[in-house]
Coordinates of C-alpha atoms in Angstrom, one line a residue:
Chain K
M1 CA 15.1 -23.1 -33.4
K2 CA 18.8 -24.6 -35.1
F3 CA 18.3 -25.2 -38.5
L4 CA 19.1 -28.3 -37.8
T5 CA 15.7 -28.9 -36.5
T6 CA 13.6 -27.9 -39.2
N7 CA 14.7 -31.6 -40.1
F8 CA 12.7 -33.2 -37.6
L9 CA 8.8 -30.8 -37.6
K10 CA 6.3 -31.8 -39.6
C11 CA 2.7 -31.0 -39.4
S12 CA 1.3 -31.4 -36.2
V13 CA -2.4 -32.1 -38.2
K14 CA -2.8 -36.1 -37.8
A15 CA -4.7 -36.2 -41.2
C16 CA -1.6 -34.9 -43.1
D17 CA 0.5 -37.8 -42.1
I18 CA -1.3 -39.6 -45.5
S19 CA 0.6 -37.0 -47.5
N20 CA 4.0 -37.1 -48.0
L21 CA 4.1 -32.9 -48.5
N22 CA 3.5 -32.4 -44.3
F23 CA 7.5 -32.6 -44.6
P24 CA 9.7 -30.6 -44.2
L25 CA 7.4 -28.0 -43.0
E26 CA 7.6 -24.7 -46.1
Y27 CA 9.6 -21.4 -44.6
D28 CA 8.5 -18.0 -45.5
G29 CA 11.9 -17.0 -46.8
S30 CA 11.4 -13.8 -46.6
K31 CA 9.7 -13.4 -43.2
C32 CA 12.2 -15.8 -41.8
K33 CA 14.4 -14.4 -39.7
L34 CA 18.4 -16.1 -39.4
V35 CA 21.1 -15.4 -36.8
Q36 CA 24.4 -17.1 -37.0
N37 CA 26.1 -18.2 -33.3
E38 CA 30.1 -19.1 -33.9
D39 CA 30.1 -20.0 -30.7
I40 CA 28.6 -23.7 -30.3
E41 CA 31.9 -26.1 -31.2
F42 CA 32.6 -27.6 -34.0
Q43 CA 32.1 -31.3 -33.4
P44 CA 33.1 -33.5 -36.3
E45 CA 32.8 -37.2 -34.6
F46 CA 28.8 -36.1 -33.2
L47 CA 28.0 -34.3 -36.7
L48 CA 29.1 -37.0 -38.7
N49 CA 27.0 -39.5 -36.8
I50 CA 23.8 -36.5 -37.5
L51 CA 24.5 -36.9 -41.3
D52 CA 23.8 -40.6 -41.1
R53 CA 20.7 -39.7 -39.7
I54 CA 18.9 -36.9 -41.5
D55 CA 16.8 -36.7 -44.6
W56 CA 19.0 -34.7 -47.0
P57 CA 16.5 -33.8 -49.3
A58 CA 14.5 -31.8 -46.4
I59 CA 17.5 -30.2 -45.5
L60 CA 18.0 -29.1 -49.2
Q61 CA 14.1 -27.6 -49.5
V62 CA 14.1 -25.6 -46.8
A63 CA 17.3 -24.3 -47.2
A64 CA 16.1 -22.9 -50.5
D65 CA 13.5 -21.7 -49.1
L66 CA 15.8 -19.6 -46.9
G67 CA 17.9 -18.6 -50.0
N68 CA 20.1 -21.1 -50.2
T69 CA 20.9 -23.3 -53.0
S70 CA 24.2 -23.6 -53.0
L71 CA 24.3 -27.5 -51.6
P72 CA 25.2 -30.6 -53.4
S73 CA 22.1 -32.5 -54.3
Q74 CA 23.6 -35.4 -52.8
K75 CA 24.2 -36.3 -48.9
P76 CA 27.8 -35.4 -48.7
E77 CA 29.4 -39.8 -48.4
L78 CA 32.2 -39.5 -45.7
H79 CA 34.5 -42.1 -44.5
T80 CA 32.1 -43.7 -41.7
N81 CA 35.4 -44.4 -39.1
M82 CA 37.0 -40.6 -37.3
D83 CA 39.5 -41.1 -37.5
E84 CA 39.9 -41.7 -42.0
L85 CA 38.2 -38.4 -42.2
N86 CA 40.5 -36.3 -44.8
E87 CA 41.1 -32.3 -44.8
E88 CA 38.2 -32.2 -47.2
E89 CA 35.8 -34.8 -45.4
L90 CA 36.0 -31.8 -42.6
V91 CA 35.6 -29.1 -44.5
I92 CA 32.2 -30.6 -45.4
L93 CA 31.6 -31.2 -42.0
R94 CA 32.3 -28.0 -40.4
D95 CA 30.2 -26.6 -43.1
L96 CA 27.6 -28.6 -42.7
H97 CA 27.8 -27.6 -39.1
T98 CA 28.1 -23.6 -39.3
L99 CA 24.5 -24.2 -41.7
L100 CA 23.0 -27.3 -39.1
L101 CA 23.8 -25.9 -36.0
Q102 CA 25.2 -22.6 -35.6
T103 CA 22.2 -21.5 -38.0
S104 CA 19.0 -20.0 -36.0
I105 CA 15.6 -19.2 -37.7
T106 CA 15.1 -16.8 -34.4
E107 CA 11.2 -15.2 -36.2
G108 CA 9.5 -16.5 -38.9
E109 CA 7.0 -18.5 -39.7
M110 CA 6.4 -21.9 -41.8
R111 CA 3.4 -23.8 -43.2
C112 CA 2.7 -27.7 -44.3
R113 CA 2.6 -28.0 -48.0
N114 CA -0.6 -30.6 -47.8
C115 CA -2.9 -28.4 -45.3
G116 CA -1.7 -25.0 -45.6
H117 CA -2.0 -24.3 -42.0
V118 CA 1.0 -21.5 -40.8
Y119 CA 3.2 -22.2 -38.1
Y120 CA 5.2 -19.4 -35.9
I121 CA 8.2 -19.0 -34.5
K122 CA 8.5 -16.5 -32.3
N123 CA 11.3 -15.3 -30.3
S124 CA 13.4 -18.8 -31.7
I125 CA 10.7 -20.6 -30.0
P126 CA 8.6 -22.4 -32.8
N127 CA 4.9 -23.1 -31.7
L128 CA 3.1 -26.4 -33.1
L129 CA -0.1 -26.2 -31.3
L130 CA -3.1 -26.0 -33.2
P131 CA -5.6 -24.8 -32.7
P132 CA -8.3 -26.7 -32.0
H133 CA -10.3 -27.6 -34.1
L134 CA -7.7 -28.7 -36.5
A135 CA -6.7 -31.0 -32.8
Chain N
M1 CA -14.9 -34.4 -20.9
A2 CA -11.1 -35.3 -20.2
S3 CA -9.2 -33.3 -22.3
A4 CA -11.6 -30.5 -20.9
K5 CA -10.3 -31.9 -17.5
E6 CA -6.4 -31.3 -18.8
E7 CA -6.9 -27.8 -20.1
E8 CA -8.5 -26.6 -17.4
Y9 CA -6.2 -28.8 -14.0
V10 CA -2.7 -29.5 -16.6
H11 CA -2.1 -26.6 -19.3
K12 CA -3.4 -23.9 -17.8
V13 CA -2.1 -23.8 -14.2
Y14 CA 1.6 -24.8 -15.4
N15 CA 1.5 -21.8 -17.5
E16 CA 0.0 -19.9 -14.7
I17 CA 3.0 -21.2 -12.5
A18 CA 5.5 -21.4 -14.9
S19 CA 8.3 -19.5 -13.6
H20 CA 7.7 -20.4 -9.0
F21 CA 8.2 -24.1 -11.2
S22 CA 10.8 -23.8 -12.7
Q23 CA 12.3 -22.3 -10.3
T24 CA 12.2 -25.3 -8.4
R25 CA 13.0 -27.8 -11.2
Y26 CA 17.1 -27.6 -11.8
K27 CA 18.6 -30.7 -10.2
P28 CA 18.5 -33.9 -13.2
W29 CA 17.6 -37.1 -12.0
P30 CA 20.5 -40.1 -11.6
I31 CA 18.7 -42.4 -13.4
V32 CA 17.8 -40.3 -16.0
T33 CA 21.3 -38.6 -16.6
K34 CA 22.8 -42.4 -16.4
F35 CA 20.2 -43.0 -19.5
L36 CA 21.1 -39.7 -21.5
N37 CA 24.6 -40.8 -21.1
G38 CA 24.6 -43.9 -21.6
Q39 CA 23.0 -42.7 -25.5
P40 CA 26.3 -42.9 -28.1
V41 CA 27.7 -39.4 -29.9
G42 CA 25.5 -37.7 -32.0
S43 CA 21.9 -39.6 -31.2
I44 CA 18.9 -38.1 -31.9
G45 CA 16.3 -37.8 -29.0
I46 CA 13.0 -36.0 -28.0
D47 CA 11.9 -35.6 -24.3
V48 CA 8.4 -34.9 -24.1
G49 CA 7.2 -32.6 -21.6
C50 CA 10.5 -31.1 -21.5
G51 CA 9.2 -28.9 -18.9
N52 CA 12.1 -25.7 -18.6
G53 CA 14.5 -28.1 -19.7
K54 CA 16.5 -29.5 -16.9
Y55 CA 17.8 -32.6 -19.1
L56 CA 18.2 -31.0 -22.5
N57 CA 22.8 -30.9 -22.2
V58 CA 22.7 -33.4 -19.7
N59 CA 24.5 -34.9 -22.7
P60 CA 26.2 -32.6 -24.5
N61 CA 27.3 -35.0 -27.4
I62 CA 24.1 -35.8 -28.0
F63 CA 20.8 -34.0 -30.2
I64 CA 17.6 -33.8 -27.9
I65 CA 14.1 -31.9 -29.3
G66 CA 12.7 -30.8 -26.0
S67 CA 8.6 -30.1 -26.8
D68 CA 6.3 -29.0 -23.8
R69 CA 2.2 -28.4 -24.0
S70 CA 3.2 -25.1 -21.3
D71 CA 4.4 -22.3 -23.7
G72 CA 5.4 -20.4 -20.1
L73 CA 7.5 -23.6 -19.7
I74 CA 9.1 -23.4 -22.8
K75 CA 9.8 -19.9 -22.8
C76 CA 11.7 -20.5 -19.6
A77 CA 13.7 -23.3 -20.9
H78 CA 14.5 -20.9 -23.6
E79 CA 15.4 -17.9 -20.6
I80 CA 17.8 -20.4 -19.5
N81 CA 19.7 -21.6 -21.7
G82 CA 19.3 -19.9 -25.4
Q83 CA 20.9 -23.5 -27.0
Y84 CA 18.2 -25.7 -25.8
N85 CA 15.8 -27.4 -28.7
V86 CA 12.5 -26.2 -27.6
L87 CA 9.4 -26.0 -28.8
V88 CA 5.6 -25.8 -27.9
A89 CA 3.7 -29.1 -28.9
D90 CA 0.7 -31.0 -27.7
G91 CA 2.1 -34.8 -26.3
M92 CA -0.3 -36.3 -28.2
C93 CA -0.2 -34.0 -31.5
L94 CA 3.6 -34.6 -31.5
P95 CA 5.0 -33.0 -34.5
H96 CA 7.7 -35.4 -35.4
R97 CA 7.5 -38.6 -38.3
D98 CA 7.3 -41.7 -36.6
N99 CA 10.0 -44.4 -37.1
T100 CA 13.1 -40.8 -36.5
F101 CA 14.6 -41.0 -32.7
D102 CA 17.6 -42.9 -31.2
F103 CA 15.7 -42.2 -28.3
A104 CA 13.1 -40.6 -26.5
I105 CA 12.3 -39.2 -22.8
S106 CA 9.2 -38.1 -20.4
I107 CA 9.7 -37.4 -17.2
A108 CA 6.4 -37.1 -15.3
V109 CA 4.0 -36.1 -17.8
V110 CA 2.0 -39.4 -18.5
H111 CA 0.8 -38.8 -15.0
H112 CA -1.2 -35.9 -16.1
W113 CA -3.7 -37.5 -18.8
S114 CA -6.6 -37.4 -17.3
T115 CA -7.5 -41.5 -18.6
R116 CA -5.4 -44.9 -18.4
E117 CA -6.8 -44.7 -22.4
R118 CA -5.1 -41.8 -22.7
R119 CA -2.2 -42.2 -20.9
V120 CA -1.3 -45.8 -22.9
Q121 CA -2.4 -43.3 -26.2
A122 CA -0.1 -41.2 -25.5
I123 CA 3.1 -43.9 -24.2
N124 CA 1.8 -45.0 -27.8
H125 CA 1.8 -42.2 -29.5
I126 CA 6.1 -42.2 -28.1
L127 CA 6.7 -45.2 -29.2
N128 CA 5.7 -44.7 -32.6
K129 CA 8.6 -41.7 -32.5
V130 CA 11.1 -44.0 -32.0
K131 CA 13.1 -45.9 -34.6
S132 CA 11.8 -49.7 -33.6
G133 CA 14.3 -51.4 -31.4
S134 CA 15.6 -47.6 -30.2
Q135 CA 14.6 -47.6 -25.8
I136 CA 12.7 -44.9 -24.0
L137 CA 12.5 -43.6 -20.6
I138 CA 9.1 -42.8 -18.8
Y139 CA 9.0 -41.3 -15.3
C140 CA 5.3 -41.1 -13.5
W141 CA 4.6 -40.1 -9.8
A142 CA 3.8 -43.1 -7.7
L143 CA 1.3 -43.2 -5.1
E144 CA 3.6 -44.9 -2.6
Q145 CA 5.7 -42.0 -1.2
S146 CA 4.5 -42.5 2.2
T147 CA 8.3 -41.4 3.1
S148 CA 8.2 -37.7 1.2
R149 CA 6.2 -34.7 2.7
R150 CA 2.9 -35.5 0.9
G151 CA 2.5 -38.7 1.8
Y152 CA 0.7 -40.3 -0.6
H153 CA 0.2 -43.5 -0.7
E154 CA -1.2 -47.5 -0.9
G155 CA -4.9 -47.3 -1.0
M156 CA -5.6 -43.5 -1.6
E157 CA -7.2 -42.7 -4.5
Q158 CA -5.3 -42.8 -7.3
D159 CA -6.8 -39.2 -9.8
I160 CA -6.1 -36.2 -7.3
L161 CA -5.6 -33.1 -7.9
V162 CA -2.1 -31.7 -6.5
P163 CA -1.9 -28.1 -4.8
W164 CA 1.0 -25.9 -5.6
V165 CA 0.7 -22.6 -3.8
L166 CA 2.0 -19.2 -4.9
Q167 CA 2.5 -17.0 -2.7
E168 CA 4.6 -14.1 -2.3
K169 CA 8.0 -14.1 -1.5
T170 CA 8.3 -11.9 1.5
K171 CA 5.9 -14.4 3.0
K172 CA 7.2 -17.4 4.5
K173 CA 3.8 -18.8 5.8
R174 CA 2.9 -22.7 5.0
D175 CA 0.4 -24.1 4.4
T176 CA -0.1 -27.2 6.7
S177 CA -3.9 -28.3 6.6
D178 CA -3.3 -31.2 3.9
S179 CA -6.5 -30.9 2.3
D180 CA -5.7 -34.8 0.8
K181 CA -5.7 -36.5 4.1
S182 CA -9.4 -35.6 5.0
K183 CA -10.2 -37.7 1.3
D184 CA -9.5 -40.7 3.1
K185 CA -13.2 -40.8 4.9
K186 CA -14.8 -41.3 1.9
N187 CA -18.6 -41.6 3.0
L188 CA -19.2 -44.7 2.2
I189 CA -23.5 -44.9 0.7
K190 CA -24.5 -47.2 -0.8
P191 CA -27.2 -46.7 -3.4
D192 CA -31.1 -48.6 -2.4
L193 CA -31.5 -51.2 -5.1
S194 CA -34.4 -52.8 -3.5
G195 CA -36.9 -51.0 -5.9
I196 CA -35.4 -52.0 -9.3
P197 CA -35.3 -54.8 -11.0
P198 CA -32.6 -57.8 -11.4
K199 CA -32.1 -56.8 -14.5
E200 CA -32.5 -53.5 -14.2
R201 CA -29.9 -53.1 -11.6
A202 CA -26.5 -53.1 -13.1
L203 CA -27.4 -50.3 -15.4
Y204 CA -28.9 -47.8 -11.7
M205 CA -25.5 -48.7 -10.8
A206 CA -23.8 -47.3 -13.5
K207 CA -25.6 -44.4 -13.4
W208 CA -25.2 -43.9 -9.6
K209 CA -21.3 -44.2 -9.7
K210 CA -21.2 -41.8 -12.2
E211 CA -23.4 -39.6 -10.3
Q212 CA -21.6 -40.1 -6.9
E213 CA -18.4 -39.2 -8.5
D214 CA -19.7 -35.7 -9.9
I215 CA -20.7 -34.9 -6.8
R216 CA -17.5 -35.7 -5.2
I217 CA -16.0 -33.8 -8.3
E218 CA -18.0 -30.8 -7.4
Q219 CA -17.7 -31.3 -3.9
E220 CA -13.6 -31.0 -4.3
R221 CA -14.0 -28.1 -6.3
K222 CA -16.0 -26.2 -4.4
E223 CA -13.5 -27.4 -0.9
K224 CA -10.5 -26.2 -3.5
E225 CA -12.5 -23.0 -4.7
S226 CA -12.6 -22.0 -0.9
Q227 CA -9.2 -23.4 0.2
Q228 CA -8.2 -20.2 -2.8
I229 CA -10.0 -17.4 -0.7
R230 CA -8.7 -17.8 2.4
H231 CA -5.0 -18.1 1.0
E232 CA -5.4 -15.4 -0.9
E233 CA -6.2 -13.9 2.1
K234 CA -3.1 -14.4 3.1
N235 CA -1.0 -13.6 -0.4
E236 CA -0.6 -17.3 -1.3
I237 CA -3.1 -18.2 -4.1
T238 CA -3.1 -22.1 -4.4
K239 CA -3.2 -24.0 -7.8
Y240 CA -4.3 -27.6 -9.0
R241 CA -2.5 -29.8 -11.0
Y242 CA -4.2 -33.0 -11.7
Y243 CA -2.1 -36.4 -11.5
H244 CA -2.6 -39.8 -11.9
L245 CA -0.9 -41.4 -9.0
Y246 CA 0.8 -44.5 -10.2
R247 CA 0.0 -47.6 -8.3
E248 CA 3.1 -50.3 -8.1
G249 CA 3.4 -52.9 -12.4
E250 CA 0.9 -50.7 -13.7
L251 CA 3.3 -47.5 -15.2
E252 CA 4.9 -51.4 -16.8
E253 CA 1.0 -52.7 -17.9
D254 CA 0.3 -49.2 -19.8
C255 CA 3.8 -49.7 -21.6
I256 CA 2.8 -52.8 -21.9
S257 CA -0.3 -51.7 -23.8
A258 CA 1.0 -48.8 -25.5
G259 CA 3.4 -51.8 -27.5
A260 CA 6.4 -51.2 -26.0
K261 CA 8.7 -54.2 -24.4
I262 CA 9.6 -53.5 -20.6
I263 CA 14.1 -53.4 -20.4
T264 CA 13.5 -52.8 -16.6
S265 CA 12.0 -51.0 -14.2
G266 CA 12.0 -49.1 -10.9
Y267 CA 12.0 -46.5 -7.9
E268 CA 12.9 -43.5 -8.2
R269 CA 12.7 -40.1 -6.2
D270 CA 9.0 -40.9 -5.5
N271 CA 8.2 -41.9 -9.4
W272 CA 7.6 -45.3 -10.9
Y273 CA 10.1 -45.5 -14.1
V274 CA 10.5 -47.3 -16.8
I275 CA 13.4 -48.0 -20.1
A276 CA 11.2 -49.8 -23.0
K277 CA 11.6 -50.8 -25.8
K278 CA 10.0 -50.9 -29.7
P279 CA 9.7 -54.0 -30.9

């Protein structure tokens, strides 16, 4: 599961929707195995538009869960037009590409900070199904 | 119970037939492809009930998260392409926040929920996940497919069990006795209302109908069981999936009930489809 996916995963338990603790899930850094895939191609325009759509505080939180505290506290503000991007901005996008798309969690677990339910990632696939008593 | 029926005739079956099913699902349908290719670069969407993921790399310039209730099918998707963004989740309990996505698709999935209420609820749940003004594309199997080999057509029972024959590769026998055709000749028994006071007749009728339905389901089950045994003798195992076959106009009705605004609708490959917008 790519790091970017963590920005779109909340707890499946409906009752947790009234809490704002159900997103992002809390990743167990000691159990999560990270893999880097450098084959994924860098597409600046794609990334620029993705950046516009992500929840930055959630990115910071998950990155910190996984031991990365080097990200800027505010979402980088870049030119919205591709042609206006300068070198510095391209470096930022490239770093984000490395984090969001090239980094995957292949094994691990994450829990809801509201209800405490634990979900597992096995063989890169997160399983968000609930046991019958929670569904 | 509706969810128990889905567990037995949808969830379990897809896991049992996953790898065989996956081998037969590789060609994207044209309208789905067009819908996905029409999304702007960097759009983020969901494919609810993505199966083996055949729509996940149609457009490499968008980010799609595919989910399916069947971990067997999700495993197939991951084996086909390790870069697919897939997860196991229930379509009624999607692990995404509301008002988040630029688009959503759900191809040949909603027909597996076994009551109208649940189908509308499922469409509404998908609709909740996209942003206001975003579009969703839904496909459901059509009742009107008389040109296909299955031959379902108008006037037939809409809630059916569809056989999936699993067989050993070396034996290419095909079962031609189509059990679904026999369903047309339903015995038309009428209840005897002569001894019932008029005021109680409606209640009596409702009870009677429910009883008849239970009898029908039980008969169907027995029939399938004996058929399954016959197939096993030939190294074939038939699994049954529950479907609600949509009649013309019904998918639009369900989407409207779910709170969507219809943009366009039509028929493709034995399916009805709707492109609808979240208001």
